[in-house]
mmCIF file of C-alpha atoms and ligand atoms in Angstrom:
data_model
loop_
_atom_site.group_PDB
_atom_site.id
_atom_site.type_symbol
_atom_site.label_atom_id
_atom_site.label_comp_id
_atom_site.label_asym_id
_atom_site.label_seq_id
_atom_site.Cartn_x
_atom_site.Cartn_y
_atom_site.Cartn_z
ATOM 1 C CA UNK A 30 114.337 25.999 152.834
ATOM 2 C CA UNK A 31 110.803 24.952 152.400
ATOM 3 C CA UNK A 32 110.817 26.505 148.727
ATOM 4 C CA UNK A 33 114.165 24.499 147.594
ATOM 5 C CA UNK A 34 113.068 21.230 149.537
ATOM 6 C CA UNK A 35 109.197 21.414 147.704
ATOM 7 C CA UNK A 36 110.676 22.333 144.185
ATOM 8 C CA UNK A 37 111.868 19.741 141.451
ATOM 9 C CA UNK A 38 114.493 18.814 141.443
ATOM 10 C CA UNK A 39 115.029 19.804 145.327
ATOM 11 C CA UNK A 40 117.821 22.286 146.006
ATOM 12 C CA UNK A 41 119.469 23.972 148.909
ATOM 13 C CA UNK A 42 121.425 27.340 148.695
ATOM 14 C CA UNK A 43 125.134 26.723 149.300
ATOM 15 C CA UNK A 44 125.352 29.621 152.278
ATOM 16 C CA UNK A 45 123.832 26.581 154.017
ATOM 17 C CA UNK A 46 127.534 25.223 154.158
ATOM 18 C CA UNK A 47 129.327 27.754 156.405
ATOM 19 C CA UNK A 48 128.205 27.285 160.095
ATOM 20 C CA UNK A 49 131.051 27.461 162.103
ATOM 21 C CA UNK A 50 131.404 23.106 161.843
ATOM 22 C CA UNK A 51 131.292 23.650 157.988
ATOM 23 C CA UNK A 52 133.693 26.295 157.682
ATOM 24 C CA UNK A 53 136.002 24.100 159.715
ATOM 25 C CA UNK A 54 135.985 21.326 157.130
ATOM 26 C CA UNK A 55 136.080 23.980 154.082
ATOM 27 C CA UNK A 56 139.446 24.818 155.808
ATOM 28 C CA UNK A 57 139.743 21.329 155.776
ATOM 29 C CA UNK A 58 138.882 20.628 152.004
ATOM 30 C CA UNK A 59 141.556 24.053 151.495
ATOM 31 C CA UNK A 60 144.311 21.282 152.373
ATOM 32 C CA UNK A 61 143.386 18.141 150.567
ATOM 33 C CA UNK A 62 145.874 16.841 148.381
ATOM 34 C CA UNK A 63 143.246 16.835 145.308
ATOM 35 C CA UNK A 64 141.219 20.266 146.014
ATOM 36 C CA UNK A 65 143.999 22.393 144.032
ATOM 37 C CA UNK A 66 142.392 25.652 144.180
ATOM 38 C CA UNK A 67 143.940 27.284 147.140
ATOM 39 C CA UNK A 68 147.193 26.012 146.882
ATOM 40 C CA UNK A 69 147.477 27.110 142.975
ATOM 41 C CA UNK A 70 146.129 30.444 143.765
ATOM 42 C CA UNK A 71 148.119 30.775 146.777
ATOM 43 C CA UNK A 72 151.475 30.064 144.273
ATOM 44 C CA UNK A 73 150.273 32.636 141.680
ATOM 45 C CA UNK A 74 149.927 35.502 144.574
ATOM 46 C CA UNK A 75 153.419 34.016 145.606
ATOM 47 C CA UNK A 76 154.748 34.997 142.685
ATOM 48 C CA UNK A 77 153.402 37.606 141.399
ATOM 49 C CA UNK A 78 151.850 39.659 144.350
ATOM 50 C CA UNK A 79 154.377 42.682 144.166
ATOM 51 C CA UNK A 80 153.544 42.959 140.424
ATOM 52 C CA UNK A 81 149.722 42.776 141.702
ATOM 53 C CA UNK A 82 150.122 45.671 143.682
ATOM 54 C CA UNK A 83 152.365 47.682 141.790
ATOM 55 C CA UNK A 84 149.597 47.259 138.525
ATOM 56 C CA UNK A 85 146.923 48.161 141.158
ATOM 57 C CA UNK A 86 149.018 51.345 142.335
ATOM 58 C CA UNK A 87 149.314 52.498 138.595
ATOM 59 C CA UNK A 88 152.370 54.533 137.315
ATOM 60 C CA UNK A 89 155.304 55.218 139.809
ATOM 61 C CA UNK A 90 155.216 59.136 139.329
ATOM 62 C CA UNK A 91 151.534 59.307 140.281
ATOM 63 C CA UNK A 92 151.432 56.897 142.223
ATOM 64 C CA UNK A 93 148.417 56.821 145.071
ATOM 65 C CA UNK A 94 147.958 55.108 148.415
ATOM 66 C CA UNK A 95 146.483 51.198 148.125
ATOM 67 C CA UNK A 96 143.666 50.645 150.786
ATOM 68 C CA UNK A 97 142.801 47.321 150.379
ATOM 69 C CA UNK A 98 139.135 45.859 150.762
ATOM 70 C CA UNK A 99 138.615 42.132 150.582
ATOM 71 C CA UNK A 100 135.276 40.253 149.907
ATOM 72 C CA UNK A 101 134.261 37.460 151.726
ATOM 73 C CA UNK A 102 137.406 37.380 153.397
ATOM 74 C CA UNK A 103 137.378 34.336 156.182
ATOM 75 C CA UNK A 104 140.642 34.082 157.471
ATOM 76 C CA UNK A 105 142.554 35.700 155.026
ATOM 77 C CA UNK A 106 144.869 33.447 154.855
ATOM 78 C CA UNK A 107 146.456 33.822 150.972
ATOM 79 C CA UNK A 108 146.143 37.684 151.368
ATOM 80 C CA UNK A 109 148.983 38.411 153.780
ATOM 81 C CA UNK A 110 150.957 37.902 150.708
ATOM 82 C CA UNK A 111 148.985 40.919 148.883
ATOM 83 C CA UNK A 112 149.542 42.681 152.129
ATOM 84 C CA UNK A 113 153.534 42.198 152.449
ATOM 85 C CA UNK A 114 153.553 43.115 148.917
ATOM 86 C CA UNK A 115 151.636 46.470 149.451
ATOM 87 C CA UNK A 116 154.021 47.109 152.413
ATOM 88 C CA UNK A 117 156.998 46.843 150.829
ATOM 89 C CA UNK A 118 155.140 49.425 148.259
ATOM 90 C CA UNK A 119 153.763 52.034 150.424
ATOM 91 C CA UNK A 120 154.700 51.150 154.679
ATOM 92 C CA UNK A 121 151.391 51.047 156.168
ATOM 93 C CA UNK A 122 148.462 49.777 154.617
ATOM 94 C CA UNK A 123 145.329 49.823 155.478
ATOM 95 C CA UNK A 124 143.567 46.508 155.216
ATOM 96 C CA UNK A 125 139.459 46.338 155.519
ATOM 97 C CA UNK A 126 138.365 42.487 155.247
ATOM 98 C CA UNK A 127 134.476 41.817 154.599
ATOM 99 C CA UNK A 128 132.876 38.520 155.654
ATOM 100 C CA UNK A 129 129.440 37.412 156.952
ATOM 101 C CA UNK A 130 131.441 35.722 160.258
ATOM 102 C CA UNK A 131 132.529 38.355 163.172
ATOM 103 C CA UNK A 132 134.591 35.898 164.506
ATOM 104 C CA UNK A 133 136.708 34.673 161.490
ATOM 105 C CA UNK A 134 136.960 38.455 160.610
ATOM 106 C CA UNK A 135 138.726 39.114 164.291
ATOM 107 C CA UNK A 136 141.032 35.941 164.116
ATOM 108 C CA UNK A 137 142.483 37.441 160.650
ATOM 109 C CA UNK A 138 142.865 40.762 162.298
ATOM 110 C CA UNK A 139 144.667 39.334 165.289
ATOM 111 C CA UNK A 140 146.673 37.175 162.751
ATOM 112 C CA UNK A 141 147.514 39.486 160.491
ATOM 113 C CA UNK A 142 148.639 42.910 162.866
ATOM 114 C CA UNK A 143 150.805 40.278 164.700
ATOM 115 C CA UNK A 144 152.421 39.102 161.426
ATOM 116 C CA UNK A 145 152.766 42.495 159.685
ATOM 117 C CA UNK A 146 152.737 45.566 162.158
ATOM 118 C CA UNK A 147 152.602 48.126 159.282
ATOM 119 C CA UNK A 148 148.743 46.741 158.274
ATOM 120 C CA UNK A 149 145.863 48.385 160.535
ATOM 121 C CA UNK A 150 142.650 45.368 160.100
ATOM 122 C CA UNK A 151 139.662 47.132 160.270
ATOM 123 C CA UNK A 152 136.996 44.453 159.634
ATOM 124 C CA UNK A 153 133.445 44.912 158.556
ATOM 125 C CA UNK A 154 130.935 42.650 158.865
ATOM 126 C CA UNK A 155 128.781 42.677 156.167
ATOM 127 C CA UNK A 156 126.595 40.615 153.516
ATOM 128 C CA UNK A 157 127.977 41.336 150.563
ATOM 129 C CA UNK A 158 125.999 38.759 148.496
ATOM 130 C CA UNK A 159 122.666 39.882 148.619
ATOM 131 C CA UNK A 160 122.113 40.976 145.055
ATOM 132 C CA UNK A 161 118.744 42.545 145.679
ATOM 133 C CA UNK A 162 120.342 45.497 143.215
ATOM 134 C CA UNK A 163 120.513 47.595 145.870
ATOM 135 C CA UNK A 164 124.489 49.431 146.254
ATOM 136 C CA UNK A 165 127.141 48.246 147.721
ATOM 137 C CA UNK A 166 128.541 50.264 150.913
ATOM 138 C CA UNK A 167 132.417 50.394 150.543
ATOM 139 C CA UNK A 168 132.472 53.720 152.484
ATOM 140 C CA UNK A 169 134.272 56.799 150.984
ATOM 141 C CA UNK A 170 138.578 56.745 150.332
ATOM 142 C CA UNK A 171 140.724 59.322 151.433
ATOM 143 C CA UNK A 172 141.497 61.602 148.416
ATOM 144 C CA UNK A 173 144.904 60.733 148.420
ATOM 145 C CA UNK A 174 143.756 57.060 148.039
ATOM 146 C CA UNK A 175 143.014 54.563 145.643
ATOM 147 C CA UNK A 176 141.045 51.311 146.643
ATOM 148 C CA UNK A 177 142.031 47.822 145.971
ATOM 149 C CA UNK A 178 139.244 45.468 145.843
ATOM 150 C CA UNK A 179 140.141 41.377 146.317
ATOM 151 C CA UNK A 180 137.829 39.336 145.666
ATOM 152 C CA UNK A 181 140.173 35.899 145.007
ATOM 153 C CA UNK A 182 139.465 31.769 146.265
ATOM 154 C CA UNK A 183 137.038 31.255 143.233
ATOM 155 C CA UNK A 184 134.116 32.288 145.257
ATOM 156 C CA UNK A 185 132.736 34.097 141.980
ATOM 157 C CA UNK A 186 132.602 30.309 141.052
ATOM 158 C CA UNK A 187 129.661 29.508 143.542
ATOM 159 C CA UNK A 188 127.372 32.429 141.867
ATOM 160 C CA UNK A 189 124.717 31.601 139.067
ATOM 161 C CA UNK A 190 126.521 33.936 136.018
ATOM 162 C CA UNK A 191 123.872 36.670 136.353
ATOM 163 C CA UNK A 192 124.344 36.666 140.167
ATOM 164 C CA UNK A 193 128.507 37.108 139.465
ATOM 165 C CA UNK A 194 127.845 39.439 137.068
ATOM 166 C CA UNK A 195 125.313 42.049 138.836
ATOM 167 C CA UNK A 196 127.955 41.475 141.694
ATOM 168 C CA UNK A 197 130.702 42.825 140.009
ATOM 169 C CA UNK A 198 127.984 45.697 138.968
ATOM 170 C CA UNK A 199 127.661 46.432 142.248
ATOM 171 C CA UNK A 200 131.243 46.678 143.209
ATOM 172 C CA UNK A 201 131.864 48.619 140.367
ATOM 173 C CA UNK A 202 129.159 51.496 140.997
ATOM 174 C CA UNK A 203 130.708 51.016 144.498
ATOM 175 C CA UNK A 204 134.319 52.210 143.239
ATOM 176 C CA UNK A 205 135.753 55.560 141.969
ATOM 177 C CA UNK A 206 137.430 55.308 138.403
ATOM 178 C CA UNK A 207 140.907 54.211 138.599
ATOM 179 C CA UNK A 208 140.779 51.927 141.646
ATOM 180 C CA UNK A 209 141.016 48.209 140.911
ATOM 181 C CA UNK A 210 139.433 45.126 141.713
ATOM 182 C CA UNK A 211 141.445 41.869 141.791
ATOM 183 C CA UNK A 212 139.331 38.400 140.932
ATOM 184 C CA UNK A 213 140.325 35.055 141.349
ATOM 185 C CA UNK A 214 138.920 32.136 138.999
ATOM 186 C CA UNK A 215 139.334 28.544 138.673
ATOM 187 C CA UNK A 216 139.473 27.523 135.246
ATOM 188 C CA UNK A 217 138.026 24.230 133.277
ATOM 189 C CA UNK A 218 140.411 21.443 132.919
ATOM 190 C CA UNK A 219 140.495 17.297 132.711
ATOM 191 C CA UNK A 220 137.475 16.425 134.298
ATOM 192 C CA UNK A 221 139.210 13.877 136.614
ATOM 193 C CA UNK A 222 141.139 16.640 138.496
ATOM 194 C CA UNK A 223 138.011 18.707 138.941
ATOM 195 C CA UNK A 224 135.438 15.575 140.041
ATOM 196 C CA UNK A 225 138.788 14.565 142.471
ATOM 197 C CA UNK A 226 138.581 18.051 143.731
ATOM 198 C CA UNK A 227 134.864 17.903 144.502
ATOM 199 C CA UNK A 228 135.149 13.858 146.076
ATOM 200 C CA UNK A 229 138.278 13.564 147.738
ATOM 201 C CA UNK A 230 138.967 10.161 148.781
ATOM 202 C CA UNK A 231 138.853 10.864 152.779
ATOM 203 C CA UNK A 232 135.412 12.000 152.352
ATOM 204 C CA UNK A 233 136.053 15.103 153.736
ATOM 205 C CA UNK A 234 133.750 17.173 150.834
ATOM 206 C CA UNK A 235 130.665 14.424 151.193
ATOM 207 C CA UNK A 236 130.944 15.456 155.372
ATOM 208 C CA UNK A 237 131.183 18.853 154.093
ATOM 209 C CA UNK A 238 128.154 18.281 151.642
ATOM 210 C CA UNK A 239 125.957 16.347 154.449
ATOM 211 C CA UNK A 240 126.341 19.230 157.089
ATOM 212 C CA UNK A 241 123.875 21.283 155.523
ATOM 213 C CA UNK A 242 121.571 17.951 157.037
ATOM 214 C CA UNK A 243 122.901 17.946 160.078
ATOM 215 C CA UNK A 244 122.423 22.234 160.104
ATOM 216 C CA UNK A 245 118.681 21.615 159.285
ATOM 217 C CA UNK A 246 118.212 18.855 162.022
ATOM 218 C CA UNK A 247 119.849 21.306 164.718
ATOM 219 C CA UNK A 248 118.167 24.476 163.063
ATOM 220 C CA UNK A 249 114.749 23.344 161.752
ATOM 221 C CA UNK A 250 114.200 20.744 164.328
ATOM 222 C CA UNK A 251 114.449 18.135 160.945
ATOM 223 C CA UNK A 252 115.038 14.310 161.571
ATOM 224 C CA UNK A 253 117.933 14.054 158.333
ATOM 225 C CA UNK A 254 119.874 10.898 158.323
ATOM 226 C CA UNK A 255 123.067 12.176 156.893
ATOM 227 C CA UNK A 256 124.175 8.645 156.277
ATOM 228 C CA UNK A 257 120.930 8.208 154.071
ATOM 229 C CA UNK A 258 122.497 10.752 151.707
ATOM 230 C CA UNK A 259 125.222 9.779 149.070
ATOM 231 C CA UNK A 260 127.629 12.970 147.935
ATOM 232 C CA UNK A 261 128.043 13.098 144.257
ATOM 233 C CA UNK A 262 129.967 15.789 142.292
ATOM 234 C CA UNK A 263 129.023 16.122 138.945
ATOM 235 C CA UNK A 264 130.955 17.664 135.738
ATOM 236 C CA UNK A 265 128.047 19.626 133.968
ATOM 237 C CA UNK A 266 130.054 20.549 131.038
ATOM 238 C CA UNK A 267 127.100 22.197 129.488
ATOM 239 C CA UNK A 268 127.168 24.860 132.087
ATOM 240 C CA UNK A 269 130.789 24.868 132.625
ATOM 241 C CA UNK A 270 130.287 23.789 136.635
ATOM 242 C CA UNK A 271 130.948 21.238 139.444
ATOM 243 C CA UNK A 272 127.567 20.584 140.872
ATOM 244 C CA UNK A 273 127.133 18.775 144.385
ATOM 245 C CA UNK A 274 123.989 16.725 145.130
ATOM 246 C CA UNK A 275 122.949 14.789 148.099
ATOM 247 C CA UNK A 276 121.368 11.387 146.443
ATOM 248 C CA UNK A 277 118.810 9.881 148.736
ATOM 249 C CA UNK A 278 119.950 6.062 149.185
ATOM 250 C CA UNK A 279 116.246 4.796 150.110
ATOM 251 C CA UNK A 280 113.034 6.395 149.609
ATOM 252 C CA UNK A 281 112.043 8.096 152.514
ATOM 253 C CA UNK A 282 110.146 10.560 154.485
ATOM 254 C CA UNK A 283 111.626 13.698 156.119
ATOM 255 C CA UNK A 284 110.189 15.638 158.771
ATOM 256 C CA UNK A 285 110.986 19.174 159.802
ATOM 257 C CA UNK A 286 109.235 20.316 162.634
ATOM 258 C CA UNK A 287 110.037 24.189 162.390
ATOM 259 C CA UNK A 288 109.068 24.496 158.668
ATOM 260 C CA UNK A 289 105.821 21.873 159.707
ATOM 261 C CA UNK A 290 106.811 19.812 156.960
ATOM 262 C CA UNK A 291 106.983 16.259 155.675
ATOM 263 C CA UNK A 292 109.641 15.792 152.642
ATOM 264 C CA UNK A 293 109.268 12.868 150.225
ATOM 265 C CA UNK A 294 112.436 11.498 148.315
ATOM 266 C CA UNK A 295 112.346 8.606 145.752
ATOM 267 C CA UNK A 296 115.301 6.387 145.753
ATOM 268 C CA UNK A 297 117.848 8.063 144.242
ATOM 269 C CA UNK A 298 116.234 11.541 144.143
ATOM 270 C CA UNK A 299 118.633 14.262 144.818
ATOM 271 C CA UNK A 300 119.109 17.891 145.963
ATOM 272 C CA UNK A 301 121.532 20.294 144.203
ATOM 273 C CA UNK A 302 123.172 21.995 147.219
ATOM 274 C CA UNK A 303 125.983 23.544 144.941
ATOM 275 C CA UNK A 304 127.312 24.942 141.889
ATOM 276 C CA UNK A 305 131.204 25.664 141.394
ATOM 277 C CA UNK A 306 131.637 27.402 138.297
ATOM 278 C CA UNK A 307 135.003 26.862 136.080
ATOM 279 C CA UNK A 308 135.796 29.366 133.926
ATOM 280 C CA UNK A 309 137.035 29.277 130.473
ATOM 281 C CA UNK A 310 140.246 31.418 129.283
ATOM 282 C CA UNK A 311 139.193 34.764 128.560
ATOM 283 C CA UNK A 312 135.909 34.544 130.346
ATOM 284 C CA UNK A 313 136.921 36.363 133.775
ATOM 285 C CA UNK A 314 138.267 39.465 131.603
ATOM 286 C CA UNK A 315 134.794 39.254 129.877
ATOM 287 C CA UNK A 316 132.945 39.357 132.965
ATOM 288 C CA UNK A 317 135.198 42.428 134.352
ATOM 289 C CA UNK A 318 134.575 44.213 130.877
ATOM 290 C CA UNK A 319 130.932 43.585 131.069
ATOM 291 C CA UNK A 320 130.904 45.398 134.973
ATOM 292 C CA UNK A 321 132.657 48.621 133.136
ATOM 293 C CA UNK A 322 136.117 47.404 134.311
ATOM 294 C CA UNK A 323 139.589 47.211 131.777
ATOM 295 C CA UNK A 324 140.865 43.880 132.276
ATOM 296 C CA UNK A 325 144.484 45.061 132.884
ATOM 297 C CA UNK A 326 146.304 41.757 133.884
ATOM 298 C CA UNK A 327 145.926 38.506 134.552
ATOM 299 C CA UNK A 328 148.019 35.846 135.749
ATOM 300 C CA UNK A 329 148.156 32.422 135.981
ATOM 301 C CA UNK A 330 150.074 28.789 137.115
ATOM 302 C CA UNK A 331 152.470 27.083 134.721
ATOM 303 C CA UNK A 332 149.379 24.426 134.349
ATOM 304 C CA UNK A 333 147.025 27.311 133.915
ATOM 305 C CA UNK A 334 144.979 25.741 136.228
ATOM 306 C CA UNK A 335 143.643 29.061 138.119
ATOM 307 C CA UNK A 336 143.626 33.239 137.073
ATOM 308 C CA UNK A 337 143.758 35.848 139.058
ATOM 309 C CA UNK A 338 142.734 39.049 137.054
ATOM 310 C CA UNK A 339 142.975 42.646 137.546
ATOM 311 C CA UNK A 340 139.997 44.978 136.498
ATOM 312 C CA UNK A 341 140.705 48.657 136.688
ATOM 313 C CA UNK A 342 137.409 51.005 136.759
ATOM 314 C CA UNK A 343 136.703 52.887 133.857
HETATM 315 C C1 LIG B 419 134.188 28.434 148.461
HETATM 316 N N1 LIG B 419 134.201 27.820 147.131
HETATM 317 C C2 LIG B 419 135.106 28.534 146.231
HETATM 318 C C3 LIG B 419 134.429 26.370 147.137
HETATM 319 C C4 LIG B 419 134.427 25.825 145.685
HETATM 320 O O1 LIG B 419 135.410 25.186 145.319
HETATM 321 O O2 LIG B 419 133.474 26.071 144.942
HETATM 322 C C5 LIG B 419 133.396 25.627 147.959
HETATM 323 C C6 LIG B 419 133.578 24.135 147.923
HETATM 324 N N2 LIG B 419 132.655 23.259 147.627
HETATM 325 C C7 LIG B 419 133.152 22.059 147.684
HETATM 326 N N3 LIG B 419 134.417 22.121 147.955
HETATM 327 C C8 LIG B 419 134.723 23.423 148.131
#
């Protein structure tokens, strides 16, 4: 914190965001009428999940066992639908959702062995993000299985491109060759929809946007105004990305007792607390490609608004 709120431009990283009141209004944002993403991702697995699975199973007369591993899975709310699909393949599935948060990890398994009885959760709470280079720990399959990696909700979208791209390294040198590893992207489009998407008009993103201030007041002992903060969303279309700022209305002082620090903002000086990457056509298979996966499939809304693309390793 003290290195992002010293440097120029000031920046925060966007972890910052999920405490348990900011994952509440990212479940919030999930249902605004302009913030597309979920609910055009959540159509595409509508419609296609059972083709998902059966490309991630590979040819009938070989066919393997799915055990399905999701990434920063929250509530896992859209994957049921990959998980009905895999039942209706196989009967039982076994169903291992990743996340940082124990306790949205044991709502979804609750959720989700009430829902479907033929899916056994076992979570795992783990950082996956930490691209320090060091391996990622899926654990070893059964021989009789192949893994299914999901890794959907444009999340690859919040990573700087190197960061996405030694991530999907990692998963990679984490999987055996054959299993799969399903990505969802959100893709560039008019940049009204995506700056809507990013500002909705209830304000519900600039709350979500001035939490990280009222995170560091409860968690750094900091004396943040929230209210002194304007959200803005920005179209960088340079670097292909939403970015989110917190503009400083006044000039002001900040103080933040646990770092021992006194922060100086200009009028109108900002600090980048996020970037939400949009990808281009094309760009998600080239980023699979790049990790040593075949981009086998994607698919996509009638707008082609959103991808979801499978990677098989090589
Ligand atoms: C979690 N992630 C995919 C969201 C996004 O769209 O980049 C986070 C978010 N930021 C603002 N609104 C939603």
């Amino acid at each position: 914190m003290r290195k992002g709120l010293t440097a120029r431009p000031k920046r925060l990283p966007a972890w910052l965001f999920y405490d348990e009141a900011g994952s509440r209004l990212f479940d919030a944002i999930t249902e605004l009428p302009e913030y597309y993403l979920t609910r055009t991702e959540r159509a595409i697995l509508k419609a296609h999940a059972a083709e998902m699975i059966a490309q991630a199973a590979g040819p009938q007369r070989l066919r393997p066992r799915l055990r399905i591993l999701e990434l920063g899975a929250g509530s896992a709310d859209k994957t049921r639908l990959l998980l009905k699909a895999a039942t209706g393949l196989q009967g039982a599935v076994l169903y291992e959702p990743v996340d940082v948060s124990r306790s949205a990890l044991e709502a979804a398994r609750e959720r989700i062995e009430r829902e479907i009885p033929s899916v056994t959760v076992a979570p795992r709470v783990m950082d996956y993000t930490h691209g320090d280079g060091s391996r990622l720990h899926l654990g070893p399959a059964e021989p009789q299985e192949r893994r299914m990696v999901l890794y959907i909700g444009s999340s690859i979208g919040n990573f700087e491109p190197h960061q996405a791209a030694l991530l999907l390294r990692r998963a990679r040198a984490a999987l055996e060759v054959g299993d799969s590893f399903l990505l969802g992207v959100d893709l560039v489009k008019q940049e009204e929809v995506l700056l809507a998407a990013y500002d909705d008009a209830a304000g519900v993103t600039a709350a979500f946007n001035r939490n990280v201030l009222v995170r560091l007041n409860r968690e750094l002992d900091a004396e943040f105004d929230p209210e002194a903060f304007a959200h803005c969303a920005v179209w960088n279309s340079a670097a292909s990305r939403i970015e989110m700022h917190l503009k400083s209305r006044v000039a002001q002082h900040v103080h933040l007792a646990a770092l021992d620090l006194k922060v100086t903002f200009a009028a109108g000086e900002t600090i980048h607390t996020e970037n939400s990457y949009k990808f281009t056509p094309g760009r998600a298979e080239a980023f699979l490609t790049e990790a040593g996966f075949r981009a086998e499939a994607t698919w996509t809304d009638p707008r082609g608004w959103f991808a979801v693309c499978l990677g098989r390793a090589e």
